[in-house]
């Protein structure tokens, strides 16, 4: 996970790329998991991407393989 010049999160995993602003994921001061989840998939696999933010402001992304 990296950030671009506009402060957006750039998350890449196995050819799946997501760019999103942290403000779209978290309310000001919010910690824990974001309510927004991104999904990607086809006939052979389905994945969900979820972000969390800790009390230090560190944002972590995780991919959940659903299929």
JSON list of N, CA and C in Angstrom, two decimals:
[
{"chain": "A", "resi": 1, "resn": "UNK", "atom": "N", "xyz": [0.85, -1.16, 0.00]},
{"chain": "A", "resi": 1, "resn": "UNK", "atom": "CA", "xyz": [0.00, 0.00, 0.00]},
{"chain": "A", "resi": 1, "resn": "UNK", "atom": "C", "xyz": [0.90, 1.23, 0.00]},
{"chain": "A", "resi": 2, "resn": "UNK", "atom": "N", "xyz": [0.58, 2.18, -0.87]},
{"chain": "A", "resi": 2, "resn": "UNK", "atom": "CA", "xyz": [1.30, 3.44, -0.95]},
{"chain": "A", "resi": 2, "resn": "UNK", "atom": "C", "xyz": [0.28, 4.57, -1.04]},
{"chain": "A", "resi": 3, "resn": "UNK", "atom": "N", "xyz": [0.78, 5.80, -1.02]},
{"chain": "A", "resi": 3, "resn": "UNK", "atom": "CA", "xyz": [-0.06, 6.98, -1.19]},
{"chain": "A", "resi": 3, "resn": "UNK", "atom": "C", "xyz": [0.40, 7.73, -2.43]},
{"chain": "A", "resi": 4, "resn": "UNK", "atom": "N", "xyz": [-0.53, 8.33, -3.18]},
{"chain": "A", "resi": 4, "resn": "UNK", "atom": "CA", "xyz": [-0.15, 9.14, -4.33]},
{"chain": "A", "resi": 4, "resn": "UNK", "atom": "C", "xyz": [-0.01, 10.60, -3.92]},
{"chain": "A", "resi": 5, "resn": "UNK", "atom": "N", "xyz": [0.29, 11.47, -4.89]},
{"chain": "A", "resi": 5, "resn": "UNK", "atom": "CA", "xyz": [0.51, 12.90, -4.61]},
{"chain": "A", "resi": 5, "resn": "UNK", "atom": "C", "xyz": [-0.73, 13.60, -4.06]},
{"chain": "A", "resi": 6, "resn": "UNK", "atom": "N", "xyz": [-1.91, 13.02, -4.31]},
{"chain": "A", "resi": 6, "resn": "UNK", "atom": "CA", "xyz": [-3.16, 13.61, -3.83]},
{"chain": "A", "resi": 6, "resn": "UNK", "atom": "C", "xyz": [-3.60, 13.04, -2.48]},
{"chain": "A", "resi": 7, "resn": "UNK", "atom": "N", "xyz": [-2.77, 12.17, -1.90]},
{"chain": "A", "resi": 7, "resn": "UNK", "atom": "CA", "xyz": [-3.08, 11.59, -0.60]},
{"chain": "A", "resi": 7, "resn": "UNK", "atom": "C", "xyz": [-3.98, 10.37, -0.65]},
{"chain": "A", "resi": 8, "resn": "UNK", "atom": "N", "xyz": [-4.27, 9.87, -1.85]},
{"chain": "A", "resi": 8, "resn": "UNK", "atom": "CA", "xyz": [-5.11, 8.68, -1.97]},
{"chain": "A", "resi": 8, "resn": "UNK", "atom": "C", "xyz": [-4.30, 7.42, -1.68]},
{"chain": "A", "resi": 9, "resn": "UNK", "atom": "N", "xyz": [-4.98, 6.44, -1.13]},
{"chain": "A", "resi": 9, "resn": "UNK", "atom": "CA", "xyz": [-4.38, 5.14, -0.89]},
{"chain": "A", "resi": 9, "resn": "UNK", "atom": "C", "xyz": [-4.32, 4.40, -2.22]},
{"chain": "A", "resi": 10, "resn": "UNK", "atom": "N", "xyz": [-3.18, 3.80, -2.52]},
{"chain": "A", "resi": 10, "resn": "UNK", "atom": "CA", "xyz": [-3.01, 2.92, -3.68]},
{"chain": "A", "resi": 10, "resn": "UNK", "atom": "C", "xyz": [-2.72, 1.53, -3.15]},
{"chain": "A", "resi": 11, "resn": "UNK", "atom": "N", "xyz": [-3.66, 0.62, -3.35]},
{"chain": "A", "resi": 11, "resn": "UNK", "atom": "CA", "xyz": [-3.52, -0.74, -2.84]},
{"chain": "A", "resi": 11, "resn": "UNK", "atom": "C", "xyz": [-3.52, -1.68, -4.04]},
{"chain": "A", "resi": 12, "resn": "UNK", "atom": "N", "xyz": [-2.51, -2.54, -4.12]},
{"chain": "A", "resi": 12, "resn": "UNK", "atom": "CA", "xyz": [-2.42, -3.50, -5.21]},
{"chain": "A", "resi": 12, "resn": "UNK", "atom": "C", "xyz": [-2.22, -4.90, -4.65]},
{"chain": "A", "resi": 13, "resn": "UNK", "atom": "N", "xyz": [-2.94, -5.86, -5.26]},
{"chain": "A", "resi": 13, "resn": "UNK", "atom": "CA", "xyz": [-2.83, -7.25, -4.83]},
{"chain": "A", "resi": 13, "resn": "UNK", "atom": "C", "xyz": [-3.17, -8.15, -6.01]},
{"chain": "A", "resi": 14, "resn": "UNK", "atom": "N", "xyz": [-2.23, -8.97, -6.42]},
{"chain": "A", "resi": 14, "resn": "UNK", "atom": "CA", "xyz": [-2.43, -9.95, -7.49]},
{"chain": "A", "resi": 14, "resn": "UNK", "atom": "C", "xyz": [-3.16, -9.35, -8.70]},
{"chain": "A", "resi": 15, "resn": "UNK", "atom": "N", "xyz": [-2.70, -8.18, -9.16]},
{"chain": "A", "resi": 15, "resn": "UNK", "atom": "CA", "xyz": [-3.28, -7.54, -10.33]},
{"chain": "A", "resi": 15, "resn": "UNK", "atom": "C", "xyz": [-4.51, -6.70, -10.06]},
{"chain": "A", "resi": 16, "resn": "UNK", "atom": "N", "xyz": [-4.98, -6.67, -8.84]},
{"chain": "A", "resi": 16, "resn": "UNK", "atom": "CA", "xyz": [-6.14, -5.88, -8.44]},
{"chain": "A", "resi": 16, "resn": "UNK", "atom": "C", "xyz": [-5.63, -4.58, -7.86]},
{"chain": "A", "resi": 17, "resn": "UNK", "atom": "N", "xyz": [-6.09, -3.47, -8.38]},
{"chain": "A", "resi": 17, "resn": "UNK", "atom": "CA", "xyz": [-5.61, -2.17, -7.93]},
{"chain": "A", "resi": 17, "resn": "UNK", "atom": "C", "xyz": [-6.79, -1.29, -7.51]},
{"chain": "A", "resi": 18, "resn": "UNK", "atom": "N", "xyz": [-6.67, -0.66, -6.33]},
{"chain": "A", "resi": 18, "resn": "UNK", "atom": "CA", "xyz": [-7.71, 0.23, -5.79]},
{"chain": "A", "resi": 18, "resn": "UNK", "atom": "C", "xyz": [-7.06, 1.54, -5.39]},
{"chain": "A", "resi": 19, "resn": "UNK", "atom": "N", "xyz": [-7.64, 2.66, -5.81]},
{"chain": "A", "resi": 19, "resn": "UNK", "atom": "CA", "xyz": [-7.22, 3.99, -5.37]},
{"chain": "A", "resi": 19, "resn": "UNK", "atom": "C", "xyz": [-8.41, 4.63, -4.69]},
{"chain": "A", "resi": 20, "resn": "UNK", "atom": "N", "xyz": [-8.20, 5.08, -3.44]},
{"chain": "A", "resi": 20, "resn": "UNK", "atom": "CA", "xyz": [-9.31, 5.67, -2.68]},
{"chain": "A", "resi": 20, "resn": "UNK", "atom": "C", "xyz": [-8.76, 6.64, -1.64]},
{"chain": "A", "resi": 21, "resn": "UNK", "atom": "N", "xyz": [-9.51, 7.67, -1.38]},
{"chain": "A", "resi": 21, "resn": "UNK", "atom": "CA", "xyz": [-9.13, 8.66, -0.38]},
{"chain": "A", "resi": 21, "resn": "UNK", "atom": "C", "xyz": [-9.45, 8.13, 1.01]},
{"chain": "A", "resi": 22, "resn": "UNK", "atom": "N", "xyz": [-8.56, 8.33, 1.98]},
{"chain": "A", "resi": 22, "resn": "UNK", "atom": "CA", "xyz": [-8.85, 7.90, 3.34]},
{"chain": "A", "resi": 22, "resn": "UNK", "atom": "C", "xyz": [-10.15, 8.52, 3.89]},
{"chain": "A", "resi": 23, "resn": "UNK", "atom": "N", "xyz": [-10.48, 9.73, 3.44]},
{"chain": "A", "resi": 23, "resn": "UNK", "atom": "CA", "xyz": [-11.71, 10.38, 3.90]},
{"chain": "A", "resi": 23, "resn": "UNK", "atom": "C", "xyz": [-12.97, 9.64, 3.44]},
{"chain": "A", "resi": 24, "resn": "UNK", "atom": "N", "xyz": [-12.85, 8.86, 2.37]},
{"chain": "A", "resi": 24, "resn": "UNK", "atom": "CA", "xyz": [-13.97, 8.05, 1.90]},
{"chain": "A", "resi": 24, "resn": "UNK", "atom": "C", "xyz": [-14.13, 6.78, 2.75]},
{"chain": "A", "resi": 25, "resn": "UNK", "atom": "N", "xyz": [-13.10, 6.42, 3.47]},
{"chain": "A", "resi": 25, "resn": "UNK", "atom": "CA", "xyz": [-13.12, 5.20, 4.26]},
{"chain": "A", "resi": 25, "resn": "UNK", "atom": "C", "xyz": [-13.44, 5.43, 5.73]},
{"chain": "A", "resi": 26, "resn": "UNK", "atom": "N", "xyz": [-12.95, 6.53, 6.27]},
{"chain": "A", "resi": 26, "resn": "UNK", "atom": "CA", "xyz": [-13.03, 6.75, 7.71]},
{"chain": "A", "resi": 26, "resn": "UNK", "atom": "C", "xyz": [-13.56, 8.13, 8.04]},
{"chain": "A", "resi": 27, "resn": "UNK", "atom": "N", "xyz": [-14.39, 8.22, 9.07]},
{"chain": "A", "resi": 27, "resn": "UNK", "atom": "CA", "xyz": [-14.80, 9.51, 9.63]},
{"chain": "A", "resi": 27, "resn": "UNK", "atom": "C", "xyz": [-13.61, 10.07, 10.40]},
{"chain": "A", "resi": 28, "resn": "UNK", "atom": "N", "xyz": [-13.58, 11.36, 10.61]},
{"chain": "A", "resi": 28, "resn": "UNK", "atom": "CA", "xyz": [-12.48, 11.97, 11.34]},
{"chain": "A", "resi": 28, "resn": "UNK", "atom": "C", "xyz": [-12.35, 11.34, 12.73]},
{"chain": "A", "resi": 29, "resn": "UNK", "atom": "N", "xyz": [-11.13, 10.86, 13.03]},
{"chain": "A", "resi": 29, "resn": "UNK", "atom": "CA", "xyz": [-10.86, 10.25, 14.33]},
{"chain": "A", "resi": 29, "resn": "UNK", "atom": "C", "xyz": [-11.28, 8.80, 14.45]},
{"chain": "A", "resi": 30, "resn": "UNK", "atom": "N", "xyz": [-11.92, 8.24, 13.42]},
{"chain": "A", "resi": 30, "resn": "UNK", "atom": "CA", "xyz": [-12.39, 6.86, 13.48]},
{"chain": "A", "resi": 30, "resn": "UNK", "atom": "C", "xyz": [-11.22, 5.89, 13.46]},
{"chain": "A", "resi": 31, "resn": "UNK", "atom": "N", "xyz": [-11.29, 4.87, 14.31]},
{"chain": "A", "resi": 31, "resn": "UNK", "atom": "CA", "xyz": [-10.34, 3.77, 14.29]},
{"chain": "A", "resi": 31, "resn": "UNK", "atom": "C", "xyz": [-11.11, 2.47, 14.08]},
{"chain": "A", "resi": 32, "resn": "UNK", "atom": "N", "xyz": [-10.38, 1.40, 13.80]},
{"chain": "A", "resi": 32, "resn": "UNK", "atom": "CA", "xyz": [-11.01, 0.11, 13.53]},
{"chain": "A", "resi": 32, "resn": "UNK", "atom": "C", "xyz": [-11.24, -0.06, 12.04]},
{"chain": "A", "resi": 33, "resn": "UNK", "atom": "N", "xyz": [-12.12, -0.98, 11.69]},
{"chain": "A", "resi": 33, "resn": "UNK", "atom": "CA", "xyz": [-12.39, -1.28, 10.29]},
{"chain": "A", "resi": 33, "resn": "UNK", "atom": "C", "xyz": [-13.31, -0.25, 9.66]},
{"chain": "A", "resi": 34, "resn": "UNK", "atom": "N", "xyz": [-13.05, 0.03, 8.38]},
{"chain": "A", "resi": 34, "resn": "UNK", "atom": "CA", "xyz": [-13.92, 0.93, 7.62]},
{"chain": "A", "resi": 34, "resn": "UNK", "atom": "C", "xyz": [-15.21, 0.19, 7.29]},
{"chain": "A", "resi": 35, "resn": "UNK", "atom": "N", "xyz": [-16.27, 0.95, 7.08]},
{"chain": "A", "resi": 35, "resn": "UNK", "atom": "CA", "xyz": [-17.53, 0.34, 6.66]},
{"chain": "A", "resi": 35, "resn": "UNK", "atom": "C", "xyz": [-17.52, 0.01, 5.18]},
{"chain": "A", "resi": 36, "resn": "UNK", "atom": "N", "xyz": [-16.69, 0.73, 4.41]},
{"chain": "A", "resi": 36, "resn": "UNK", "atom": "CA", "xyz": [-16.59, 0.50, 2.97]},
{"chain": "A", "resi": 36, "resn": "UNK", "atom": "C", "xyz": [-15.75, -0.75, 2.70]},
{"chain": "A", "resi": 37, "resn": "UNK", "atom": "N", "xyz": [-16.23, -1.59, 1.80]},
{"chain": "A", "resi": 37, "resn": "UNK", "atom": "CA", "xyz": [-15.51, -2.78, 1.38]},
{"chain": "A", "resi": 37, "resn": "UNK", "atom": "C", "xyz": [-15.55, -2.80, -0.15]},
{"chain": "A", "resi": 38, "resn": "UNK", "atom": "N", "xyz": [-14.41, -3.07, -0.78]},
{"chain": "A", "resi": 38, "resn": "UNK", "atom": "CA", "xyz": [-14.35, -3.19, -2.24]},
{"chain": "A", "resi": 38, "resn": "UNK", "atom": "C", "xyz": [-14.33, -4.67, -2.59]},
{"chain": "A", "resi": 39, "resn": "UNK", "atom": "N", "xyz": [-15.07, -5.04, -3.65]},
{"chain": "A", "resi": 39, "resn": "UNK", "atom": "CA", "xyz": [-15.12, -6.43, -4.10]},
{"chain": "A", "resi": 39, "resn": "UNK", "atom": "C", "xyz": [-14.57, -6.54, -5.51]},
{"chain": "A", "resi": 40, "resn": "UNK", "atom": "N", "xyz": [-13.95, -7.68, -5.79]},
{"chain": "A", "resi": 40, "resn": "UNK", "atom": "CA", "xyz": [-13.46, -7.99, -7.12]},
{"chain": "A", "resi": 40, "resn": "UNK", "atom": "C", "xyz": [-13.60, -9.48, -7.34]},
{"chain": "A", "resi": 41, "resn": "UNK", "atom": "N", "xyz": [-13.86, -9.86, -8.57]},
{"chain": "A", "resi": 41, "resn": "UNK", "atom": "CA", "xyz": [-13.95, -11.29, -8.80]},
{"chain": "A", "resi": 41, "resn": "UNK", "atom": "C", "xyz": [-14.38, -11.64, -10.20]},
{"chain": "A", "resi": 42, "resn": "UNK", "atom": "N", "xyz": [-14.36, -12.93, -10.45]},
{"chain": "A", "resi": 42, "resn": "UNK", "atom": "CA", "xyz": [-14.82, -13.50, -11.70]},
{"chain": "A", "resi": 42, "resn": "UNK", "atom": "C", "xyz": [-15.38, -14.89, -11.39]},
{"chain": "A", "resi": 43, "resn": "UNK", "atom": "N", "xyz": [-15.51, -15.73, -12.39]},
{"chain": "A", "resi": 43, "resn": "UNK", "atom": "CA", "xyz": [-16.10, -17.06, -12.18]},
{"chain": "A", "resi": 43, "resn": "UNK", "atom": "C", "xyz": [-15.23, -17.98, -11.31]},
{"chain": "A", "resi": 44, "resn": "UNK", "atom": "N", "xyz": [-13.92, -17.67, -11.23]},
{"chain": "A", "resi": 44, "resn": "UNK", "atom": "CA", "xyz": [-13.03, -18.58, -10.50]},
{"chain": "A", "resi": 44, "resn": "UNK", "atom": "C", "xyz": [-12.62, -18.08, -9.12]},
{"chain": "A", "resi": 45, "resn": "UNK", "atom": "N", "xyz": [-12.77, -16.76, -8.88]},
{"chain": "A", "resi": 45, "resn": "UNK", "atom": "CA", "xyz": [-12.38, -16.25, -7.56]},
{"chain": "A", "resi": 45, "resn": "UNK", "atom": "C", "xyz": [-13.16, -14.98, -7.22]},
{"chain": "A", "resi": 46, "resn": "UNK", "atom": "N", "xyz": [-13.34, -14.76, -5.93]},
{"chain": "A", "resi": 46, "resn": "UNK", "atom": "CA", "xyz": [-14.01, -13.55, -5.43]},
{"chain": "A", "resi": 46, "resn": "UNK", "atom": "C", "xyz": [-13.23, -13.09, -4.21]},
{"chain": "A", "resi": 47, "resn": "UNK", "atom": "N", "xyz": [-12.92, -11.77, -4.17]},
{"chain": "A", "resi": 47, "resn": "UNK", "atom": "CA", "xyz": [-12.15, -11.22, -3.06]},
{"chain": "A", "resi": 47, "resn": "UNK", "atom": "C", "xyz": [-12.81, -9.94, -2.57]},
{"chain": "A", "resi": 48, "resn": "UNK", "atom": "N", "xyz": [-12.59, -9.65, -1.30]},
{"chain": "A", "resi": 48, "resn": "UNK", "atom": "CA", "xyz": [-13.05, -8.40, -0.70]},
{"chain": "A", "resi": 48, "resn": "UNK", "atom": "C", "xyz": [-11.82, -7.69, -0.12]},
{"chain": "A", "resi": 49, "resn": "UNK", "atom": "N", "xyz": [-11.79, -6.37, -0.23]},
{"chain": "A", "resi": 49, "resn": "UNK", "atom": "CA", "xyz": [-10.71, -5.56, 0.32]},
{"chain": "A", "resi": 49, "resn": "UNK", "atom": "C", "xyz": [-11.28, -4.67, 1.41]},
{"chain": "A", "resi": 50, "resn": "UNK", "atom": "N", "xyz": [-10.69, -4.75, 2.59]},
{"chain": "A", "resi": 50, "resn": "UNK", "atom": "CA", "xyz": [-11.17, -3.97, 3.73]},
{"chain": "A", "resi": 50, "resn": "UNK", "atom": "C", "xyz": [-9.97, -3.27, 4.37]},
{"chain": "A", "resi": 51, "resn": "UNK", "atom": "N", "xyz": [-10.21, -2.04, 4.83]},
{"chain": "A", "resi": 51, "resn": "UNK", "atom": "CA", "xyz": [-9.17, -1.25, 5.46]},
{"chain": "A", "resi": 51, "resn": "UNK", "atom": "C", "xyz": [-9.46, -1.06, 6.93]},
{"chain": "A", "resi": 52, "resn": "UNK", "atom": "N", "xyz": [-8.39, -0.90, 7.72]},
{"chain": "A", "resi": 52, "resn": "UNK", "atom": "CA", "xyz": [-8.53, -0.55, 9.13]},
{"chain": "A", "resi": 52, "resn": "UNK", "atom": "C", "xyz": [-7.54, 0.55, 9.46]},
{"chain": "A", "resi": 53, "resn": "UNK", "atom": "N", "xyz": [-7.85, 1.31, 10.49]},
{"chain": "A", "resi": 53, "resn": "UNK", "atom": "CA", "xyz": [-6.95, 2.38, 10.95]},
{"chain": "A", "resi": 53, "resn": "UNK", "atom": "C", "xyz": [-6.79, 2.24, 12.46]},
{"chain": "A", "resi": 54, "resn": "UNK", "atom": "N", "xyz": [-5.53, 2.28, 12.92]},
{"chain": "A", "resi": 54, "resn": "UNK", "atom": "CA", "xyz": [-5.27, 2.15, 14.36]},
{"chain": "A", "resi": 54, "resn": "UNK", "atom": "C", "xyz": [-5.24, 3.52, 15.04]},
{"chain": "A", "resi": 55, "resn": "UNK", "atom": "N", "xyz": [-5.01, 3.52, 16.34]},
{"chain": "A", "resi": 55, "resn": "UNK", "atom": "CA", "xyz": [-5.04, 4.75, 17.13]},
{"chain": "A", "resi": 55, "resn": "UNK", "atom": "C", "xyz": [-3.91, 5.70, 16.77]},
{"chain": "A", "resi": 56, "resn": "UNK", "atom": "N", "xyz": [-2.89, 5.21, 16.04]},
{"chain": "A", "resi": 56, "resn": "UNK", "atom": "CA", "xyz": [-1.79, 6.07, 15.59]},
{"chain": "A", "resi": 56, "resn": "UNK", "atom": "C", "xyz": [-2.02, 6.62, 14.18]},
{"chain": "A", "resi": 57, "resn": "UNK", "atom": "N", "xyz": [-3.17, 6.27, 13.58]},
{"chain": "A", "resi": 57, "resn": "UNK", "atom": "CA", "xyz": [-3.49, 6.74, 12.24]},
{"chain": "A", "resi": 57, "resn": "UNK", "atom": "C", "xyz": [-2.95, 5.87, 11.13]},
{"chain": "A", "resi": 58, "resn": "UNK", "atom": "N", "xyz": [-2.34, 4.74, 11.46]},
{"chain": "A", "resi": 58, "resn": "UNK", "atom": "CA", "xyz": [-1.78, 3.84, 10.45]},
{"chain": "A", "resi": 58, "resn": "UNK", "atom": "C", "xyz": [-2.92, 3.05, 9.81]},
{"chain": "A", "resi": 59, "resn": "UNK", "atom": "N", "xyz": [-3.00, 3.13, 8.48]},
{"chain": "A", "resi": 59, "resn": "UNK", "atom": "CA", "xyz": [-4.04, 2.43, 7.73]},
{"chain": "A", "resi": 59, "resn": "UNK", "atom": "C", "xyz": [-3.45, 1.15, 7.14]},
{"chain": "A", "resi": 60, "resn": "UNK", "atom": "N", "xyz": [-4.18, 0.06, 7.31]},
{"chain": "A", "resi": 60, "resn": "UNK", "atom": "CA", "xyz": [-3.78, -1.24, 6.80]},
{"chain": "A", "resi": 60, "resn": "UNK", "atom": "C", "xyz": [-4.89, -1.80, 5.93]},
{"chain": "A", "resi": 61, "resn": "UNK", "atom": "N", "xyz": [-4.52, -2.40, 4.80]},
{"chain": "A", "resi": 61, "resn": "UNK", "atom": "CA", "xyz": [-5.50, -3.06, 3.95]},
{"chain": "A", "resi": 61, "resn": "UNK", "atom": "C", "xyz": [-5.34, -4.57, 4.05]},
{"chain": "A", "resi": 62, "resn": "UNK", "atom": "N", "xyz": [-6.46, -5.25, 3.89]},
{"chain": "A", "resi": 62, "resn": "UNK", "atom": "CA", "xyz": [-6.39, -6.72, 3.87]},
{"chain": "A", "resi": 62, "resn": "UNK", "atom": "C", "xyz": [-7.34, -7.24, 2.82]},
{"chain": "A", "resi": 63, "resn": "UNK", "atom": "N", "xyz": [-6.92, -8.30, 2.14]},
{"chain": "A", "resi": 63, "resn": "UNK", "atom": "CA", "xyz": [-7.74, -8.96, 1.15]},
{"chain": "A", "resi": 63, "resn": "UNK", "atom": "C", "xyz": [-8.28, -10.24, 1.76]},
{"chain": "A", "resi": 64, "resn": "UNK", "atom": "N", "xyz": [-9.57, -10.43, 1.60]},
{"chain": "A", "resi": 64, "resn": "UNK", "atom": "CA", "xyz": [-10.24, -11.61, 2.11]},
{"chain": "A", "resi": 64, "resn": "UNK", "atom": "C", "xyz": [-10.68, -12.41, 0.88]},
{"chain": "A", "resi": 65, "resn": "UNK", "atom": "N", "xyz": [-10.14, -13.62, 0.73]},
{"chain": "A", "resi": 65, "resn": "UNK", "atom": "CA", "xyz": [-10.52, -14.48, -0.39]},
{"chain": "A", "resi": 65, "resn": "UNK", "atom": "C", "xyz": [-11.82, -15.18, -0.04]},
{"chain": "A", "resi": 66, "resn": "UNK", "atom": "N", "xyz": [-12.86, -14.89, -0.83]},
{"chain": "A", "resi": 66, "resn": "UNK", "atom": "CA", "xyz": [-14.19, -15.44, -0.57]},
{"chain": "A", "resi": 66, "resn": "UNK", "atom": "C", "xyz": [-14.46, -16.71, -1.36]},
{"chain": "A", "resi": 67, "resn": "UNK", "atom": "N", "xyz": [-13.78, -16.86, -2.49]},
{"chain": "A", "resi": 67, "resn": "UNK", "atom": "CA", "xyz": [-14.02, -18.03, -3.35]},
{"chain": "A", "resi": 67, "resn": "UNK", "atom": "C", "xyz": [-12.73, -18.47, -3.97]}
]
